[in-house]
Amino acid sequence: MQYIRHLVSGSLVFLLYLFSFPLHLAAAETGEYIAIRKEGSGKITLVLNKPDAFAKEDSGLGQSLDTIMRDGLDFTGLFTMISPPLNVKGSSDGKSAAINFGALNSVGAEVYAGGVVSKKSGKVTLDMEVYETSEAKSIFRKTYTGGEGQLRLMGHAFCADLVELLTGKKSVFGSKIVFVSSKTGFKEIYQCDFDGQGVEQLTNSHSISLTPALSPDGNYLAYTDFTSGRPALYIRKMSDKKSVMVSKSGVSIDPGWRNNSEVATILSYEGDQEIYLVKLDGSVLRRVTNSNGIDVSPSFSPDGSKMAFVSARNGQPQIFIEDLQTGETKRLTFSGRYNTQPSWSPAGDKIAYSTWENGGEINIFTINADGSGLMQLTGKSGENESPSWSPDSEMIVFSSSRDGKKMLYVMSSTGENQRRLLQIEGEQMQPSWSLFR
């Protein structure tokens, strides 16, 4: 266990903080989705053809959009992308009659996507169509428009529609990841796109800012800040950057959103560290936990009816689940001595968490919400912490020290395809993936 010294109400106290290992604090336009694959049956084999240019001068736009869409779809890990056969089209008019479905089926393609791009009066138009190759039929068609500086948004809008069309799930496109970085020499809160692009600094406290969490709709950011001399919870409205502080004595740390208007945090003004629900104006709504052990790290089921959290009520920190209607609490984890940082998947079926293992390694596990199906996702790679789910529950972002200092990584929900997310200076930690897009 680590202890951190804080000056609170004029007294020097030791605060047991989070039992920390290092400190942490769509679909198709018809509204239907096409069942191209069965659940768990593997990746979708996709042929993505570069959009044809309506005019010769539009060829650069087609190449840029092809790169954007290809990189985006590859990032999801949902697709096996194969090159178009040389004879995939008999002409370049974008009509279905010109598509050689026999050639597509011969290379094992399940889905084919292609289109036409044009520009007129500074406005770019992208017409995309998607086909199911086995039936040789069109299953989706849509037009995307925007300025030449909005190609990334247009390409990702198509990617989002394609993922939801084929899987029926909310995609990662347009979602954000907030995290802590020491890039400036101070721990500040940053934000980036789902794929690590578009990094933006959100706080400039020149102090310590930790544990960022975006509300489900993305309108508010909750985080812990030490500017006042003690750890305090701030709630910031993203549109105007105005913040309120939870004004209770003691400490207020470690936020987790229940819904768009309620955020849970740890408060100590009544003595022991317990979990409370707080409103957007910083006022306390109600106390949620009440035990002899310290309770921290709230994470809620998608419907907000249950809360996963960490408690030392039985000795060592373990993960528990509380039914917020009945108050009934059950222990979830029994394997591992130090289990912390629960993150409930948006699908509602799994909870990811970090475990401090013998030998000093910290690894990420997932477990079903009923306590079954324990699975280890990381191993033999240093300290792996702060797991957070993507909106579609297909991926997890986390912090890892595997390359010497803490950086952000992403992996599939089964631990496959682990790779670094960001290429910026300093350390990065405590990521939180937004649910909105």
PDB file of C-alpha atoms in Angstrom, residues 248-396:
ATOM      1  CA  LYS A 248     -16.775  19.425   1.502  1.00  0.00           C
ATOM      2  CA  SER A 249     -14.046  19.194   4.132  1.00  0.00           C
ATOM      3  CA  GLY A 250     -11.531  16.389   3.844  1.00  0.00           C
ATOM      4  CA  VAL A 251     -10.818  14.893   0.444  1.00  0.00           C
ATOM      5  CA  SER A 252     -12.940  14.319  -2.664  1.00  0.00           C
ATOM      6  CA  ILE A 253     -11.373  12.065  -5.280  1.00  0.00           C
ATOM      7  CA  ASP A 254     -11.778   9.362  -7.909  1.00  0.00           C
ATOM      8  CA  PRO A 255     -14.954  10.142  -9.934  1.00  0.00           C
ATOM      9  CA  GLY A 256     -17.172   7.686 -11.797  1.00  0.00           C
ATOM     10  CA  TRP A 257     -20.297   8.754 -13.713  1.00  0.00           C
ATOM     11  CA  ARG A 258     -23.585   7.031 -12.985  1.00  0.00           C
ATOM     12  CA  ASN A 259     -25.445   8.981 -15.691  1.00  0.00           C
ATOM     13  CA  ASN A 260     -25.287  12.429 -17.287  1.00  0.00           C
ATOM     14  CA  SER A 261     -26.317  14.258 -14.122  1.00  0.00           C
ATOM     15  CA  GLU A 262     -24.792  12.207 -11.276  1.00  0.00           C
ATOM     16  CA  VAL A 263     -21.150  11.428 -10.595  1.00  0.00           C
ATOM     17  CA  ALA A 264     -19.867   9.247  -7.764  1.00  0.00           C
ATOM     18  CA  THR A 265     -16.827  10.322  -5.777  1.00  0.00           C
ATOM     19  CA  ILE A 266     -15.015   9.426  -2.583  1.00  0.00           C
ATOM     20  CA  LEU A 267     -15.559  11.842   0.297  1.00  0.00           C
ATOM     21  CA  SER A 268     -14.129  11.766   3.812  1.00  0.00           C
ATOM     22  CA  TYR A 269     -16.005  14.622   5.514  1.00  0.00           C
ATOM     23  CA  GLU A 270     -17.956  12.160   7.679  1.00  0.00           C
ATOM     24  CA  GLY A 271     -14.797  10.303   8.731  1.00  0.00           C
ATOM     25  CA  ASP A 272     -14.056   7.178   6.749  1.00  0.00           C
ATOM     26  CA  GLN A 273     -13.609   7.321   2.974  1.00  0.00           C
ATOM     27  CA  GLU A 274     -16.938   6.368   1.445  1.00  0.00           C
ATOM     28  CA  ILE A 275     -18.629   6.715  -1.944  1.00  0.00           C
ATOM     29  CA  TYR A 276     -21.204   9.471  -2.482  1.00  0.00           C
ATOM     30  CA  LEU A 277     -23.290  10.604  -5.434  1.00  0.00           C
ATOM     31  CA  VAL A 278     -22.787  14.257  -6.367  1.00  0.00           C
ATOM     32  CA  LYS A 279     -24.850  16.511  -8.651  1.00  0.00           C
ATOM     33  CA  LEU A 280     -23.461  18.693 -11.431  1.00  0.00           C
ATOM     34  CA  ASP A 281     -23.439  21.748  -9.167  1.00  0.00           C
ATOM     35  CA  GLY A 282     -21.095  19.966  -6.734  1.00  0.00           C
ATOM     36  CA  SER A 283     -23.714  19.351  -4.045  1.00  0.00           C
ATOM     37  CA  VAL A 284     -23.964  15.931  -2.412  1.00  0.00           C
ATOM     38  CA  LEU A 285     -26.986  13.898  -3.470  1.00  0.00           C
ATOM     39  CA  ARG A 286     -26.594  10.902  -1.160  1.00  0.00           C
ATOM     40  CA  ARG A 287     -24.165   8.486   0.429  1.00  0.00           C
ATOM     41  CA  VAL A 288     -23.866   5.147  -1.370  1.00  0.00           C
ATOM     42  CA  THR A 289     -21.556   2.986   0.752  1.00  0.00           C
ATOM     43  CA  ASN A 290     -21.313   2.562   4.505  1.00  0.00           C
ATOM     44  CA  SER A 291     -18.711   0.133   5.822  1.00  0.00           C
ATOM     45  CA  ASN A 292     -15.763  -0.090   8.194  1.00  0.00           C
ATOM     46  CA  GLY A 293     -13.303  -0.432   5.309  1.00  0.00           C
ATOM     47  CA  ILE A 294     -12.356   2.269   2.819  1.00  0.00           C
ATOM     48  CA  ASP A 295     -14.514   2.213  -0.343  1.00  0.00           C
ATOM     49  CA  VAL A 296     -13.179   3.697  -3.601  1.00  0.00           C
ATOM     50  CA  SER A 297     -13.146   3.456  -7.443  1.00  0.00           C
ATOM     51  CA  PRO A 298     -16.852   3.514  -8.403  1.00  0.00           C
ATOM     52  CA  SER A 299     -17.872   2.206 -11.826  1.00  0.00           C
ATOM     53  CA  PHE A 300     -21.497   1.713 -12.863  1.00  0.00           C
ATOM     54  CA  SER A 301     -23.449  -0.756 -14.944  1.00  0.00           C
ATOM     55  CA  PRO A 302     -24.800   0.772 -18.167  1.00  0.00           C
ATOM     56  CA  ASP A 303     -28.274   1.284 -16.690  1.00  0.00           C
ATOM     57  CA  GLY A 304     -26.880   2.792 -13.483  1.00  0.00           C
ATOM     58  CA  SER A 305     -28.629   0.260 -11.257  1.00  0.00           C
ATOM     59  CA  LYS A 306     -25.440  -1.380  -9.941  1.00  0.00           C
ATOM     60  CA  MET A 307     -22.029  -0.119  -8.897  1.00  0.00           C
ATOM     61  CA  ALA A 308     -18.701  -1.931  -8.915  1.00  0.00           C
ATOM     62  CA  PHE A 309     -16.190  -0.565  -6.417  1.00  0.00           C
ATOM     63  CA  VAL A 310     -13.113  -1.458  -4.374  1.00  0.00           C
ATOM     64  CA  SER A 311     -13.306  -2.086  -0.649  1.00  0.00           C
ATOM     65  CA  ALA A 312     -10.997  -3.311   2.100  1.00  0.00           C
ATOM     66  CA  ARG A 313     -13.924  -4.308   4.314  1.00  0.00           C
ATOM     67  CA  ASN A 314     -12.644  -7.908   4.357  1.00  0.00           C
ATOM     68  CA  GLY A 315      -8.961  -7.011   4.709  1.00  0.00           C
ATOM     69  CA  GLN A 316      -7.215  -6.687   1.356  1.00  0.00           C
ATOM     70  CA  PRO A 317      -8.790  -4.573  -1.414  1.00  0.00           C
ATOM     71  CA  GLN A 318     -11.251  -6.546  -3.540  1.00  0.00           C
ATOM     72  CA  ILE A 319     -13.992  -5.622  -5.978  1.00  0.00           C
ATOM     73  CA  PHE A 320     -17.600  -5.619  -4.839  1.00  0.00           C
ATOM     74  CA  ILE A 321     -20.920  -4.923  -6.567  1.00  0.00           C
ATOM     75  CA  GLU A 322     -23.727  -3.023  -4.879  1.00  0.00           C
ATOM     76  CA  ASP A 323     -27.350  -2.955  -6.034  1.00  0.00           C
ATOM     77  CA  LEU A 324     -28.273   0.717  -5.659  1.00  0.00           C
ATOM     78  CA  GLN A 325     -31.969  -0.033  -5.270  1.00  0.00           C
ATOM     79  CA  THR A 326     -31.733  -2.636  -2.517  1.00  0.00           C
ATOM     80  CA  GLY A 327     -28.327  -1.795  -1.057  1.00  0.00           C
ATOM     81  CA  GLU A 328     -27.328  -5.462  -1.330  1.00  0.00           C
ATOM     82  CA  THR A 329     -23.568  -5.849  -1.750  1.00  0.00           C
ATOM     83  CA  LYS A 330     -21.704  -8.908  -3.007  1.00  0.00           C
ATOM     84  CA  ARG A 331     -18.012  -9.576  -3.382  1.00  0.00           C
ATOM     85  CA  LEU A 332     -17.026 -10.116  -7.025  1.00  0.00           C
ATOM     86  CA  THR A 333     -13.304 -11.022  -6.990  1.00  0.00           C
ATOM     87  CA  PHE A 334     -11.725 -13.808  -4.958  1.00  0.00           C
ATOM     88  CA  SER A 335      -8.551 -14.403  -6.971  1.00  0.00           C
ATOM     89  CA  GLY A 336      -5.645 -12.017  -6.341  1.00  0.00           C
ATOM     90  CA  ARG A 337      -4.536 -10.104  -3.240  1.00  0.00           C
ATOM     91  CA  TYR A 338      -4.955  -6.527  -4.505  1.00  0.00           C
ATOM     92  CA  ASN A 339      -7.749  -5.988  -7.024  1.00  0.00           C
ATOM     93  CA  THR A 340      -8.547  -2.395  -7.960  1.00  0.00           C
ATOM     94  CA  GLN A 341      -9.742  -0.017 -10.710  1.00  0.00           C
ATOM     95  CA  PRO A 342     -12.915  -1.758 -11.897  1.00  0.00           C
ATOM     96  CA  SER A 343     -14.316  -0.637 -15.240  1.00  0.00           C
ATOM     97  CA  TRP A 344     -17.780  -1.873 -16.237  1.00  0.00           C
ATOM     98  CA  SER A 345     -18.146  -2.548 -19.961  1.00  0.00           C
ATOM     99  CA  PRO A 346     -20.802  -0.582 -21.904  1.00  0.00           C
ATOM    100  CA  ALA A 347     -22.245  -3.945 -22.978  1.00  0.00           C
ATOM    101  CA  GLY A 348     -22.853  -4.650 -19.288  1.00  0.00           C
ATOM    102  CA  ASP A 349     -21.506  -8.188 -19.236  1.00  0.00           C
ATOM    103  CA  LYS A 350     -17.890  -7.743 -18.095  1.00  0.00           C
ATOM    104  CA  ILE A 351     -15.770  -5.790 -15.646  1.00  0.00           C
ATOM    105  CA  ALA A 352     -12.086  -5.080 -16.303  1.00  0.00           C
ATOM    106  CA  TYR A 353      -9.753  -4.433 -13.369  1.00  0.00           C
ATOM    107  CA  SER A 354      -6.109  -4.329 -12.270  1.00  0.00           C
ATOM    108  CA  THR A 355      -4.389  -6.866 -10.021  1.00  0.00           C
ATOM    109  CA  TRP A 356      -1.125  -6.482  -8.131  1.00  0.00           C
ATOM    110  CA  GLU A 357       0.457  -9.907  -8.505  1.00  0.00           C
ATOM    111  CA  ASN A 358       3.289 -11.677  -6.731  1.00  0.00           C
ATOM    112  CA  GLY A 359       6.619 -10.483  -8.090  1.00  0.00           C
ATOM    113  CA  GLY A 360       5.492  -6.890  -8.438  1.00  0.00           C
ATOM    114  CA  GLU A 361       3.691  -7.133 -11.773  1.00  0.00           C
ATOM    115  CA  ILE A 362       0.385  -5.349 -12.208  1.00  0.00           C
ATOM    116  CA  ASN A 363      -1.892  -6.952 -14.763  1.00  0.00           C
ATOM    117  CA  ILE A 364      -5.328  -6.423 -16.228  1.00  0.00           C
ATOM    118  CA  PHE A 365      -8.068  -9.038 -15.968  1.00  0.00           C
ATOM    119  CA  THR A 366     -11.699  -9.216 -16.995  1.00  0.00           C
ATOM    120  CA  ILE A 367     -14.470 -11.035 -15.193  1.00  0.00           C
ATOM    121  CA  ASN A 368     -18.146 -11.498 -15.971  1.00  0.00           C
ATOM    122  CA  ALA A 369     -20.502  -9.380 -13.893  1.00  0.00           C
ATOM    123  CA  ASP A 370     -21.751 -12.561 -12.207  1.00  0.00           C
ATOM    124  CA  GLY A 371     -18.233 -13.556 -11.105  1.00  0.00           C
ATOM    125  CA  SER A 372     -17.584 -16.193 -13.767  1.00  0.00           C
ATOM    126  CA  GLY A 373     -15.242 -16.167 -16.755  1.00  0.00           C
ATOM    127  CA  LEU A 374     -12.049 -14.763 -15.215  1.00  0.00           C
ATOM    128  CA  MET A 375      -9.539 -13.919 -17.968  1.00  0.00           C
ATOM    129  CA  GLN A 376      -6.032 -12.428 -17.800  1.00  0.00           C
ATOM    130  CA  LEU A 377      -5.318  -9.938 -20.598  1.00  0.00           C
ATOM    131  CA  THR A 378      -1.755  -8.725 -19.884  1.00  0.00           C
ATOM    132  CA  GLY A 379       1.352 -10.449 -18.544  1.00  0.00           C
ATOM    133  CA  LYS A 380       5.123 -10.157 -18.242  1.00  0.00           C
ATOM    134  CA  SER A 381       5.004  -6.508 -19.279  1.00  0.00           C
ATOM    135  CA  GLY A 382       5.525  -4.376 -16.175  1.00  0.00           C
ATOM    136  CA  GLU A 383       2.704  -2.382 -14.620  1.00  0.00           C
ATOM    137  CA  ASN A 384      -0.562  -2.477 -16.575  1.00  0.00           C
ATOM    138  CA  GLU A 385      -3.257  -0.310 -15.024  1.00  0.00           C
ATOM    139  CA  SER A 386      -6.401   1.783 -15.403  1.00  0.00           C
ATOM    140  CA  PRO A 387      -8.386  -0.262 -17.954  1.00  0.00           C
ATOM    141  CA  SER A 388     -11.231   1.590 -19.675  1.00  0.00           C
ATOM    142  CA  TRP A 389     -13.635   0.172 -22.274  1.00  0.00           C
ATOM    143  CA  SER A 390     -14.367   1.505 -25.743  1.00  0.00           C
ATOM    144  CA  PRO A 391     -18.020   2.435 -26.462  1.00  0.00           C
ATOM    145  CA  ASP A 392     -18.574  -0.825 -28.364  1.00  0.00           C
ATOM    146  CA  SER A 393     -16.922  -2.971 -25.651  1.00  0.00           C
ATOM    147  CA  GLU A 394     -14.577  -4.397 -28.295  1.00  0.00           C
ATOM    148  CA  MET A 395     -11.396  -2.661 -27.043  1.00  0.00           C
ATOM    149  CA  ILE A 396      -9.695  -1.523 -23.837  1.00  0.00           C
TER     150      ILE A 396
END
